[in-house]
C-alpha positions as protocol buffer text, in pm:
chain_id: "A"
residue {
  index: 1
  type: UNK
  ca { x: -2623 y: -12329 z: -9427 }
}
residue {
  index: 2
  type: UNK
  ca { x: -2822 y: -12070 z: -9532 }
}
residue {
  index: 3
  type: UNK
  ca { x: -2763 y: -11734 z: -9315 }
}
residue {
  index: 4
  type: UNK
  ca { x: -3086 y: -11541 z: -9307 }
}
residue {
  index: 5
  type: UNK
  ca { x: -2995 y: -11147 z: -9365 }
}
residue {
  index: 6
  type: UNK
  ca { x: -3191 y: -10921 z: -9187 }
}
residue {
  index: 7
  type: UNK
  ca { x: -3377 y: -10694 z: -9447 }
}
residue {
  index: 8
  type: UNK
  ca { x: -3325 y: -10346 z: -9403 }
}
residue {
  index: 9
  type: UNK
  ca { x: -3519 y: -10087 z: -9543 }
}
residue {
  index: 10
  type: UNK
  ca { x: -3421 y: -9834 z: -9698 }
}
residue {
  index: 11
  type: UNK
  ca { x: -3534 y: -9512 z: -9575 }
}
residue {
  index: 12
  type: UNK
  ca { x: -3611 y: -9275 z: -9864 }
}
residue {
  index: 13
  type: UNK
  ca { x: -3361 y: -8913 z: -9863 }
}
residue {
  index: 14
  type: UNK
  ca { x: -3686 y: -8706 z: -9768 }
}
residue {
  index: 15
  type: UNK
  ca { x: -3661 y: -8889 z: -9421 }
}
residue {
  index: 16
  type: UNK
  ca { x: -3359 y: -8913 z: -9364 }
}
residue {
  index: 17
  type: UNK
  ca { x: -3354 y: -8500 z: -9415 }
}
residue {
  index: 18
  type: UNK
  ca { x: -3720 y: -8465 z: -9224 }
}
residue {
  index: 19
  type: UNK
  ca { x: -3576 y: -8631 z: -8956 }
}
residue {
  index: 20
  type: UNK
  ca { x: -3235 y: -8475 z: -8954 }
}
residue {
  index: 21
  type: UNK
  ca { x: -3440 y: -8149 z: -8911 }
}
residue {
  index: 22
  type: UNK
  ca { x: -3618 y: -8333 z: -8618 }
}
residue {
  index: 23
  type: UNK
  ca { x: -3276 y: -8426 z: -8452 }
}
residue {
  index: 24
  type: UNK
  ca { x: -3137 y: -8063 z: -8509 }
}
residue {
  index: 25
  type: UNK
  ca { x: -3436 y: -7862 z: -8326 }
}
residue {
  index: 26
  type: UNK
  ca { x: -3493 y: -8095 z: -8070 }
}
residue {
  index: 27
  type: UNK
  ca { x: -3093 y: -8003 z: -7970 }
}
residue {
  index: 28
  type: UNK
  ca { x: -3190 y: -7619 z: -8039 }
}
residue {
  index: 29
  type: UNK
  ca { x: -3489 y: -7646 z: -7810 }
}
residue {
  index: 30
  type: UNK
  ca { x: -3293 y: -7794 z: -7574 }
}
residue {
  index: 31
  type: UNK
  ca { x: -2996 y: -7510 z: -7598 }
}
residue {
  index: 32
  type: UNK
  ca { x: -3277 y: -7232 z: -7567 }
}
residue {
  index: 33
  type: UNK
  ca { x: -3418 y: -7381 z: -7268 }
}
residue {
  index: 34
  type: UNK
  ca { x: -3089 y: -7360 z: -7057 }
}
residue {
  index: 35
  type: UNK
  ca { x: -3025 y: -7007 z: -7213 }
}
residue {
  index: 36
  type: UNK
  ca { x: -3401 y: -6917 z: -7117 }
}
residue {
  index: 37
  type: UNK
  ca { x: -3341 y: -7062 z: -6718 }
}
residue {
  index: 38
  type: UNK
  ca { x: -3029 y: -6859 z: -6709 }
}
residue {
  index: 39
  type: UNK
  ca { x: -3172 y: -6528 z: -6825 }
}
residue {
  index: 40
  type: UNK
  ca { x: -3461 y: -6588 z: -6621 }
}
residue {
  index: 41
  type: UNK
  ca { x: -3319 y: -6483 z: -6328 }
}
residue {
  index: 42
  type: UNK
  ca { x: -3205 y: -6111 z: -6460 }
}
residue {
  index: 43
  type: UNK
  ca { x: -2892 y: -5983 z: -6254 }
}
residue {
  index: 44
  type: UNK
  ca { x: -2968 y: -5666 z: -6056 }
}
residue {
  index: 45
  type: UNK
  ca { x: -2919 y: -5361 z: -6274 }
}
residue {
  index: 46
  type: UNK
  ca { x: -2694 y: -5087 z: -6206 }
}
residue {
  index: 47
  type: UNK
  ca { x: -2775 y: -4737 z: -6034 }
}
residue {
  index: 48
  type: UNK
  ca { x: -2819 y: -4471 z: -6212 }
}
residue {
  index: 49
  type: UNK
  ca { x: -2544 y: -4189 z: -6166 }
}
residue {
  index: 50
  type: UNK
  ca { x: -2712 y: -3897 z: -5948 }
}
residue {
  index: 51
  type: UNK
  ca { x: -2639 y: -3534 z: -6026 }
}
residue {
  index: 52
  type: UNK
  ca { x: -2410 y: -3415 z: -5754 }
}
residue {
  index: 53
  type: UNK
  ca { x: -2444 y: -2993 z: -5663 }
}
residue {
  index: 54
  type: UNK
  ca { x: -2157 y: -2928 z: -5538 }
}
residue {
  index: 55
  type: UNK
  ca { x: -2112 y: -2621 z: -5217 }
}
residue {
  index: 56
  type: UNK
  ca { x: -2064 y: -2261 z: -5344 }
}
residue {
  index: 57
  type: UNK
  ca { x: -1712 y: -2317 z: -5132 }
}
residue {
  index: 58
  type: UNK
  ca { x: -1607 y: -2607 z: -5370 }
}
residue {
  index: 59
  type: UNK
  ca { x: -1626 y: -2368 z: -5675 }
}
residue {
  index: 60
  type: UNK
  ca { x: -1540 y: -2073 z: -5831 }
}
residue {
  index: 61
  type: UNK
  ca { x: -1693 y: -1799 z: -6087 }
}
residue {
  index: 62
  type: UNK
  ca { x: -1470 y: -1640 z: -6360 }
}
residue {
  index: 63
  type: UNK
  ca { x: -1501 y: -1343 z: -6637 }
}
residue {
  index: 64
  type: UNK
  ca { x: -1506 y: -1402 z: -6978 }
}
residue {
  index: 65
  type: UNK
  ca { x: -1425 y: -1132 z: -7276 }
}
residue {
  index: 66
  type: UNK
  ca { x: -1757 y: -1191 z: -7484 }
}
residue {
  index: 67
  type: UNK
  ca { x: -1746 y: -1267 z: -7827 }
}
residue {
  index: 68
  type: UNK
  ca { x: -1892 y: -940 z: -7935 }
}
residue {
  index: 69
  type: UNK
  ca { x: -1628 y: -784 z: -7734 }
}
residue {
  index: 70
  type: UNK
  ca { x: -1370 y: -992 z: -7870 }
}
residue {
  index: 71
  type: UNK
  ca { x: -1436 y: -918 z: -8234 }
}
residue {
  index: 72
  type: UNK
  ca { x: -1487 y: -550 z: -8139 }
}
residue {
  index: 73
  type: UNK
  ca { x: -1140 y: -569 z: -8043 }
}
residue {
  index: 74
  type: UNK
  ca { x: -985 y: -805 z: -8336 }
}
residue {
  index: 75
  type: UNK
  ca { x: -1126 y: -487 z: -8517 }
}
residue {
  index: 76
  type: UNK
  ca { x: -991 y: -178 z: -8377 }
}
residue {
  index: 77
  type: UNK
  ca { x: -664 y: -394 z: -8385 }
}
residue {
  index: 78
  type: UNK
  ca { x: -662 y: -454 z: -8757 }
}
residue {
  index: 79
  type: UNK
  ca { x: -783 y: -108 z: -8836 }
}
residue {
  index: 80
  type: UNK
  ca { x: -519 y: 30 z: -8682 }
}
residue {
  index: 81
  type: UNK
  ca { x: -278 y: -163 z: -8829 }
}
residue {
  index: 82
  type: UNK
  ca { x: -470 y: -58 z: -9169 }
}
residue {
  index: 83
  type: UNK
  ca { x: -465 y: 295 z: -9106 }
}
residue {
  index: 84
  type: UNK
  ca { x: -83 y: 248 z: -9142 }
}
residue {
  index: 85
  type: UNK
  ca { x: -45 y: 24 z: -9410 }
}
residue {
  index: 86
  type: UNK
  ca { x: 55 y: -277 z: -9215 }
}
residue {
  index: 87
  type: UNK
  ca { x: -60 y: -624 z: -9325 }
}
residue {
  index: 88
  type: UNK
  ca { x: -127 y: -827 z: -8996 }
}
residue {
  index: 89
  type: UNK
  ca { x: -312 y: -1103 z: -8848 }
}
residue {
  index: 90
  type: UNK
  ca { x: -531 y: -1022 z: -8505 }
}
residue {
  index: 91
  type: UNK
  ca { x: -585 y: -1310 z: -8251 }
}
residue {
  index: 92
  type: UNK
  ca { x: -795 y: -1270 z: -7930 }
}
residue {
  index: 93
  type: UNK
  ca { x: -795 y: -1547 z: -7688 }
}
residue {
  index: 94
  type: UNK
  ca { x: -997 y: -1654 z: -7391 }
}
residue {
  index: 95
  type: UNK
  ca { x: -881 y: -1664 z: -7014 }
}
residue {
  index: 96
  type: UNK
  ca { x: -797 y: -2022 z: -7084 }
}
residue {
  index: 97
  type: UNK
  ca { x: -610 y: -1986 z: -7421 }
}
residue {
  index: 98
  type: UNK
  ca { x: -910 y: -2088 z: -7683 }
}
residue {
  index: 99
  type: UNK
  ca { x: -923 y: -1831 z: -7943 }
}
residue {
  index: 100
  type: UNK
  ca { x: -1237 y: -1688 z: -7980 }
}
residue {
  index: 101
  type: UNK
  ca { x: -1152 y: -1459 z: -8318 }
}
residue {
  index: 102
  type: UNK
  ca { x: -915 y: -1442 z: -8566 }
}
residue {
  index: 103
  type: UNK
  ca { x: -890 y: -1187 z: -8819 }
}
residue {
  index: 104
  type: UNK
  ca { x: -617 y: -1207 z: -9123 }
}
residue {
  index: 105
  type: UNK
  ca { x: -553 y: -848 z: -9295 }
}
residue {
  index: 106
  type: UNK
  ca { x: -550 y: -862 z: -9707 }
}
residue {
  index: 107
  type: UNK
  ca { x: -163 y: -985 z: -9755 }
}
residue {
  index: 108
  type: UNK
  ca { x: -59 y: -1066 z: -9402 }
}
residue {
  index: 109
  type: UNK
  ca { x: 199 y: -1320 z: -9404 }
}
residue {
  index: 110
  type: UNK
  ca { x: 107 y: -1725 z: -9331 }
}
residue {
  index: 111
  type: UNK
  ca { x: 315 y: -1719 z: -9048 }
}
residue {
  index: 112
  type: UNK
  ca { x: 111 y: -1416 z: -8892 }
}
residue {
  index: 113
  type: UNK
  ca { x: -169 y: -1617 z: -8815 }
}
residue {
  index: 114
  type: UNK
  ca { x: 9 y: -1854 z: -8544 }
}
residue {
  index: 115
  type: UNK
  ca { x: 228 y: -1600 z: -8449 }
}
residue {
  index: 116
  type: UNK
  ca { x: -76 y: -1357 z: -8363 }
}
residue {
  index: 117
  type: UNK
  ca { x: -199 y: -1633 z: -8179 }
}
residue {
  index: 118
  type: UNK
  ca { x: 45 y: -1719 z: -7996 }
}
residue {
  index: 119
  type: UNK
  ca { x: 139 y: -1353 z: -7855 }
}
residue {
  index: 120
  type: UNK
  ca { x: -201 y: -1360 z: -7745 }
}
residue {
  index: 121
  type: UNK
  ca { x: -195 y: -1670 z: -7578 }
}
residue {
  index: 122
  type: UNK
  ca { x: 143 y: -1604 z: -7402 }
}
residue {
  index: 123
  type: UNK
  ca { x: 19 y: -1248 z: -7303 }
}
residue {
  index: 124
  type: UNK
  ca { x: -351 y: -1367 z: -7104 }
}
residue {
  index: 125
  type: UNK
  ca { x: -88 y: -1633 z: -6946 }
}
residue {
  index: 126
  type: UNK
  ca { x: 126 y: -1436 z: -6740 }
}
residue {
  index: 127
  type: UNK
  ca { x: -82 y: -1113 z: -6805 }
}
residue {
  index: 128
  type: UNK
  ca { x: 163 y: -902 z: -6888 }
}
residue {
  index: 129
  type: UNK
  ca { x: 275 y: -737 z: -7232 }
}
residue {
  index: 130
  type: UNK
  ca { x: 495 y: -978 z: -7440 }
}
residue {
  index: 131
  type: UNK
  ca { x: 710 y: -711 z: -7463 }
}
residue {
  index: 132
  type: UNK
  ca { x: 801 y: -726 z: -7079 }
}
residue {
  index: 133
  type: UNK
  ca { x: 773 y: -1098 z: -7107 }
}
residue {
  index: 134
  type: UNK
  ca { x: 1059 y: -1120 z: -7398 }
}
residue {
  index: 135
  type: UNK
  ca { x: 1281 y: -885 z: -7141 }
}
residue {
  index: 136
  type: UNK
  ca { x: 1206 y: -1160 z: -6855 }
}
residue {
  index: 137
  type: UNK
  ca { x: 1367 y: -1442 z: -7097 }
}
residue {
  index: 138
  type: UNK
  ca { x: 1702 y: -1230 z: -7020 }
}
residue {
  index: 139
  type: UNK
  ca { x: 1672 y: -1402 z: -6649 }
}
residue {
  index: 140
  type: UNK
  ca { x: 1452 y: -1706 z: -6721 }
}
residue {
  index: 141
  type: UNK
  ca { x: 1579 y: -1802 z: -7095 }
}
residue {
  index: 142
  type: UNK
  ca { x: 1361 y: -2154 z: -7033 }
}
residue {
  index: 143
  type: UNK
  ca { x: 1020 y: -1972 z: -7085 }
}
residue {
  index: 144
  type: UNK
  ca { x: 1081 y: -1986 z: -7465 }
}
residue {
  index: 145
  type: UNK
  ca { x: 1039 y: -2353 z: -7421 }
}
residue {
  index: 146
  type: UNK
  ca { x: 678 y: -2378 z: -7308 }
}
residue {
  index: 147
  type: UNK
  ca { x: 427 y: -2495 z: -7560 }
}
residue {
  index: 148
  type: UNK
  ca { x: 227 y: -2248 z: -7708 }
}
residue {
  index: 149
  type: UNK
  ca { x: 388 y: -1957 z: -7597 }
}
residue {
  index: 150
  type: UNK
  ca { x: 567 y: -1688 z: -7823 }
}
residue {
  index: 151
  type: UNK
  ca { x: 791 y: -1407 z: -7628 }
}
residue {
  index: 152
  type: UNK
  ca { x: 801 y: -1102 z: -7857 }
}
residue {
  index: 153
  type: UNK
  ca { x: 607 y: -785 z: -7890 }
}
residue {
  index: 154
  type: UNK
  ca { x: 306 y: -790 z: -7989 }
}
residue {
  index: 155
  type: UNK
  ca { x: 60 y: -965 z: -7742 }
}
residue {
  index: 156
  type: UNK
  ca { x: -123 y: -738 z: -7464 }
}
residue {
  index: 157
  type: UNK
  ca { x: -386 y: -862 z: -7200 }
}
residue {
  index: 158
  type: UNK
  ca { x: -720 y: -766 z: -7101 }
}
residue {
  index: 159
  type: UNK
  ca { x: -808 y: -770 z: -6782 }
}
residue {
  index: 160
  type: UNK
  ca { x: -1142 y: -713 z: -6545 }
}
residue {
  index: 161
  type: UNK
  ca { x: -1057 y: -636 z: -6139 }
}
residue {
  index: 162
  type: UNK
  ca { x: -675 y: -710 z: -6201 }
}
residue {
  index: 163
  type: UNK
  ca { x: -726 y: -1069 z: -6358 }
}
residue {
  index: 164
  type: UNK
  ca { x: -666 y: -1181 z: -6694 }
}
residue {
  index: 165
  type: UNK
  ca { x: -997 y: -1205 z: -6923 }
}
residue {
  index: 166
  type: UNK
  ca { x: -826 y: -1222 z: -7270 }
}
residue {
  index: 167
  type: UNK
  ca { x: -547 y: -1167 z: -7487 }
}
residue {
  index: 168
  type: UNK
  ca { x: -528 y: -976 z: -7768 }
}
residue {
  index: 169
  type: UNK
  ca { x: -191 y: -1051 z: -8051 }
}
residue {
  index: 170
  type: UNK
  ca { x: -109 y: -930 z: -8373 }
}
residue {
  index: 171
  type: UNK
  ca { x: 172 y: -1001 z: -8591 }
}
residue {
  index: 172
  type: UNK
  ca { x: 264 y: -952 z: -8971 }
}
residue {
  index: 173
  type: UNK
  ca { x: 417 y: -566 z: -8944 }
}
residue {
  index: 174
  type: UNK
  ca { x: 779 y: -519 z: -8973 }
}
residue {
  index: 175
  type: UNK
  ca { x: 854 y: -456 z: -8599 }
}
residue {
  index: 176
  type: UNK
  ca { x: 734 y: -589 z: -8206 }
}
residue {
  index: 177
  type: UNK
  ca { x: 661 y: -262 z: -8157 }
}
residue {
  index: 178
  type: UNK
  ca { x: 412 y: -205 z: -8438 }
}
residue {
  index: 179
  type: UNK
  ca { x: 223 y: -507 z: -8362 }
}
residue {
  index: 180
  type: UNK
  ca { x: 243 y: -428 z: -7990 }
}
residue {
  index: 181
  type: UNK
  ca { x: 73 y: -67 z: -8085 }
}
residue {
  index: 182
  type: UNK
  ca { x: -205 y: -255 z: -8273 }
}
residue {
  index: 183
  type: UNK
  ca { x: -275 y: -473 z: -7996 }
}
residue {
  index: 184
  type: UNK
  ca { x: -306 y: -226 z: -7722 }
}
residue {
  index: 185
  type: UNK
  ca { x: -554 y: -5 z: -8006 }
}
residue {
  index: 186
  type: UNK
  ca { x: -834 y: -400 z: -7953 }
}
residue {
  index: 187
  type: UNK
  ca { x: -750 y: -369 z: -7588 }
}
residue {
  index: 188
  type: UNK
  ca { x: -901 y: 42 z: -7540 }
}
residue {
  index: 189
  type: UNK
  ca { x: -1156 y: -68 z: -7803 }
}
residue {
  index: 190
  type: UNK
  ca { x: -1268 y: -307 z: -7508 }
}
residue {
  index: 191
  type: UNK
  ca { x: -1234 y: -122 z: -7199 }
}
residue {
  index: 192
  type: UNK
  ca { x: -1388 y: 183 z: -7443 }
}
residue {
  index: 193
  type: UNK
  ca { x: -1680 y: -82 z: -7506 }
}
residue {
  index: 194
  type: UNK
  ca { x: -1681 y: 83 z: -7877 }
}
């Protein structure tokens, strides 16, 4: 017995690719059409956030040395401390800390510039002389320990109606008091408005 064979023909490689390509978008098509009926229905969008004013009761206004000011006072402090010879670094800062000018004398010391600094920072924070404050670590010796702060002469605040504005620290001369001296010449420079 002869078994008949079917015949099949043999579909040339530009077919079998053409309809490959067929095969493939007709899936595509299909995968953009759910995609399409699920972004068809857009979800709702969120609210924009509202300015908010608060009440005059919820808030609170505060002074601030002005840069002029402040770099009227870095001055008179390192002019001072020129006028005797002394190489030092001047550091006003802000109510909050932030220095707003710092002036290095010809051949202050690297240290001086932190140091300065950090007087003035300590000084604006319990507005009070770092001079007193060093005499305070005698009762409270755990003050040292606060970031930021440096307890020896040389930092002085500024102050408008009793409350601390700024402070004003210099370091780099050979003694607290020196430095101290220097300060308090930025602070009169202020309340002089020279």
């Amino acid at each position: 017995m002869n078994a008949v064979q079917p015949q099949h023909k043999k579909v040339s490689r530009r077919a079998r690719v053409a309809l490959g390509g067929a095969v493939l978008g007709a899936v595509a098509l299909a995968g953009f059409g759910a995609v399409s009926a699920n972004a068809s229905a857009p979800a709702a969008a969120p609210a924009a956030a509202a300015a908010v004013s608060a009440p005059a009761k919820a808030t609170t206004t505060s002074t601030h040395l002005t840069i002029d000011a402040a770099t009227r006072a870095a001055q008179a402090a390192l002019d001072a401390a020129e006028k005797e010879n002394q190489r030092v670094t001047v550091a006003v800062v802000d109510r909050n800390g932030n220095t707003l000018v710092t002036l290095r004398g010809d051949g202050a010391g690297p240290q001086s510039y932190e140091s300065a600094e950090r007087k003035a920072y300590t000084a604006v924070s319990w507005n009070a002389p770092t001079s007193e404050l060093a005499e305070r670590l005698k009762q409270a010796p755990n003050l040292k320990d606060i970031p930021g702060t440096l307890f020896l002469a040389g930092g002085v605040p500024v102050t408008a109606q009793n409350a601390p504005i700024a402070g004003i620290g210099v370091a780099g001369a050979p003694s607290g008091a020196l430095d101290e001296k220097f300060a308090q010449a930025g602070a009169e420079a202020v309340a002089a408005g020279r």
